Coordinates of C-alpha atoms in Angstrom, one line a residue:
M1298 CA 25.0 48.1 35.3
S1299 CA 27.0 45.1 34.1
L1300 CA 29.8 45.5 31.6
P1301 CA 28.8 44.6 28.0
H1302 CA 29.5 41.4 26.2
V1303 CA 32.1 42.3 23.5
L1304 CA 32.4 40.2 20.3
L1305 CA 35.6 41.1 18.4
L1306 CA 35.8 40.4 14.7
H1307 CA 39.3 40.2 13.3
G1308 CA 40.4 40.9 9.8
Y1309 CA 42.6 39.4 7.1
T1310 CA 45.4 37.3 8.7
G1311 CA 43.8 37.7 12.2
S1312 CA 44.7 39.7 15.2
G1313 CA 48.1 38.3 16.3
P1314 CA 50.0 38.7 19.6
G1315 CA 50.1 42.3 20.8
H1316 CA 47.1 43.4 18.7
W1317 CA 44.7 45.8 20.5
Q1318 CA 41.8 43.3 19.9
R1319 CA 43.6 40.7 22.1
W1320 CA 44.4 43.4 24.7
L1321 CA 40.7 44.5 24.7
A1322 CA 39.4 41.0 25.1
Q1323 CA 41.7 40.3 28.0
T1324 CA 41.0 43.7 29.7
V1325 CA 37.3 43.4 29.4
S1326 CA 37.4 40.0 30.9
E1327 CA 39.7 41.0 33.7
R1328 CA 37.2 43.8 34.6
G1329 CA 34.2 41.6 34.8
G1330 CA 32.8 41.8 31.3
L1331 CA 32.5 39.1 28.7
A1332 CA 34.6 39.1 25.6
D1333 CA 34.8 36.7 22.6
L1334 CA 37.6 36.9 20.1
P1335 CA 36.9 34.1 17.6
H1336 CA 39.6 32.8 15.3
F1337 CA 37.8 32.5 11.9
S1338 CA 38.9 29.8 9.6
S1339 CA 41.9 30.3 7.2
P1340 CA 42.5 34.0 8.1
E1341 CA 45.2 34.2 5.4
A1342 CA 42.6 32.9 2.8
P1343 CA 39.3 34.1 4.1
D1344 CA 36.0 32.9 2.7
R1345 CA 33.0 35.2 3.3
D1346 CA 30.4 32.4 3.5
T1347 CA 32.5 30.3 5.9
W1348 CA 33.2 33.3 8.1
L1349 CA 29.5 34.2 8.1
R1350 CA 28.6 30.7 9.3
E1351 CA 31.2 30.9 12.1
L1352 CA 30.0 34.4 13.0
D1353 CA 26.4 33.0 13.4
T1354 CA 27.6 30.6 16.0
H1355 CA 29.2 33.4 18.1
L1356 CA 26.2 35.6 17.7
E1357 CA 23.8 32.9 18.8
A1358 CA 26.0 32.5 22.0
L1359 CA 25.6 36.2 23.0
P1360 CA 23.9 36.6 26.3
T1361 CA 20.6 38.6 26.4
D1362 CA 21.1 39.9 30.0
R1363 CA 23.7 42.6 29.1
E1364 CA 24.5 45.0 26.4
R1365 CA 26.0 43.4 23.3
V1366 CA 28.8 45.2 21.5
V1367 CA 30.7 44.2 18.3
V1368 CA 34.1 45.6 17.6
A1369 CA 35.3 44.7 14.1
H1370 CA 38.7 45.4 12.6
S1371 CA 39.7 45.7 8.9
L1372 CA 38.1 42.9 6.9
G1373 CA 35.9 42.1 10.0
C1374 CA 34.1 45.3 9.2
Y1375 CA 32.9 43.8 5.9
L1376 CA 32.0 40.6 7.6
W1377 CA 29.7 42.6 9.7
L1378 CA 28.2 44.4 6.7
H1379 CA 27.5 41.1 5.0
H1380 CA 25.9 39.8 8.2
A1381 CA 23.7 43.0 8.3
A1382 CA 22.5 42.4 4.7
R1383 CA 21.1 39.0 5.3
E1384 CA 17.4 38.3 5.8
S1385 CA 17.7 36.7 9.2
I1386 CA 20.2 38.5 11.5
A1387 CA 21.1 38.9 15.1
H1388 CA 20.7 42.4 16.5
V1389 CA 23.2 44.0 18.8
D1390 CA 23.3 47.2 20.7
R1391 CA 26.5 48.9 19.3
V1392 CA 29.0 48.3 16.6
L1393 CA 32.4 49.9 16.0
L1394 CA 33.9 49.4 12.6
V1395 CA 37.7 50.0 12.9
A1396 CA 40.0 50.6 9.8
P1397 CA 38.0 48.9 7.0
P1398 CA 40.1 48.5 3.9
A1399 CA 39.0 50.4 0.8
L1400 CA 36.1 49.0 -1.2
D1401 CA 38.5 48.5 -4.1
H1402 CA 41.3 47.0 -2.1
P1403 CA 43.5 45.0 -4.5
E1404 CA 44.3 42.0 -2.2
P1405 CA 43.1 38.9 -4.1
A1406 CA 42.6 36.9 -0.9
I1407 CA 39.8 39.1 0.3
K1408 CA 37.8 39.4 -2.9
S1409 CA 34.9 37.2 -1.7
F1410 CA 33.9 40.1 0.6
F1411 CA 33.4 42.5 -2.3
P1412 CA 31.3 44.1 -3.4
A1413 CA 30.2 45.0 0.1
P1414 CA 26.6 45.7 0.9
L1415 CA 26.2 49.4 1.8
D1416 CA 22.6 49.7 2.8
P1417 CA 22.2 52.0 5.9
A1418 CA 18.8 50.4 6.7
N1419 CA 20.4 47.0 7.0
L1420 CA 23.0 48.4 9.3
R1421 CA 20.3 49.9 11.5
R1422 CA 18.4 46.6 11.6
A1423 CA 21.6 44.9 12.8
A1424 CA 22.6 47.4 15.5
T1425 CA 21.1 50.2 17.4
E1426 CA 24.3 52.3 16.9
T1427 CA 27.2 52.0 14.5
R1428 CA 30.4 54.1 14.2
L1429 CA 33.4 54.0 12.0
V1430 CA 37.0 54.7 13.1
A1431 CA 39.6 55.4 10.4
G1432 CA 43.3 56.0 10.8
E1433 CA 44.8 58.9 9.0
G1434 CA 47.5 57.5 6.8
D1435 CA 46.0 54.0 6.6
P1436 CA 47.8 52.3 3.7
H1437 CA 44.7 50.1 3.1
C1438 CA 42.2 52.9 2.9
S1439 CA 42.5 56.6 2.0
M1440 CA 40.8 59.1 4.2
Q1441 CA 38.6 60.0 1.3
A1442 CA 37.5 56.4 0.8
A1443 CA 36.8 56.0 4.6
K1444 CA 34.7 59.2 4.6
E1445 CA 32.8 58.0 1.5
L1446 CA 32.1 54.6 3.2
A1447 CA 30.8 56.4 6.4
E1448 CA 28.6 58.6 4.2
A1449 CA 27.2 55.7 2.2
L1450 CA 26.4 53.9 5.5
R1451 CA 25.1 57.2 7.1
I1452 CA 27.2 56.6 10.2
E1453 CA 29.5 58.8 12.2
I1454 CA 33.3 58.6 11.6
D1455 CA 36.1 59.3 14.0
V1456 CA 39.5 60.0 12.4
L1457 CA 42.6 59.2 14.3
P1458 CA 45.5 61.4 13.3
G1459 CA 48.6 59.4 12.2
A1460 CA 47.0 56.1 13.2
G1461 CA 47.7 54.2 10.0
H1462 CA 45.7 50.9 9.9
I1463 CA 45.1 50.9 13.7
N1464 CA 47.0 47.6 14.2
I1465 CA 50.1 46.4 15.9
D1466 CA 52.3 47.7 13.1
A1467 CA 50.9 51.2 13.7
G1468 CA 51.5 50.9 17.5
Y1469 CA 48.1 49.7 18.6
G1470 CA 48.6 47.1 21.3
E1471 CA 47.0 48.8 24.2
W1472 CA 44.3 51.2 23.2
P1473 CA 42.5 52.6 26.2
A1474 CA 40.2 54.8 24.2
V1475 CA 38.5 51.8 22.6
L1476 CA 38.0 50.3 26.1
K1477 CA 36.4 53.5 27.2
W1478 CA 34.1 53.5 24.2
V1479 CA 33.1 49.9 25.0
R1480 CA 32.4 50.8 28.6
S1481 CA 30.7 54.2 28.2
R1482 CA 30.2 55.1 24.6
T1483 CA 32.7 57.9 24.9
V1484 CA 33.4 59.5 21.5
P1485 CA 35.3 60.6 19.6
L1486 CA 37.8 57.9 20.1
S1487 CA 41.4 59.0 20.5
P1488 CA 44.7 57.5 19.4
R1489 CA 46.5 55.2 21.8

């Protein structure tokens, strides 16, 4: 069985050098899989509609001869939810939503992504399987808010003890557990 095609969706300000999304894209590619880590326009001033148009381009390029996996981080999670809520969508096999910010996050630059569509039926139309991963101690989303989001979407949640926002500042450069999930659906995910 061939390795999946992995589409990685970054969040607000992007996934800079050392971020686990960059590591994952490189590692998947080195091991014979396909990985796409687009750089969405103006990551410091994201616009939902612009990002959705750009996402469409990357989804249209997904191959049909292998499993298609989306791994979204932070604001990228809400980009995926907005994609799933549209009338005409691309369907993928699996989605991992990593460290979404709280639905009432105060950052003015990300306001175009809220309110977020939280319809579980839309999510199932967009992907056969969706999971959420939240970091305990995430300054952008309390554990209660993360669990409420997972409940509203009717999806499983994995909680990573002490993981914070699951980004480079929290020590997530290499993250072998996410690679294992991409390759074999191993859950629950574990910290670094």
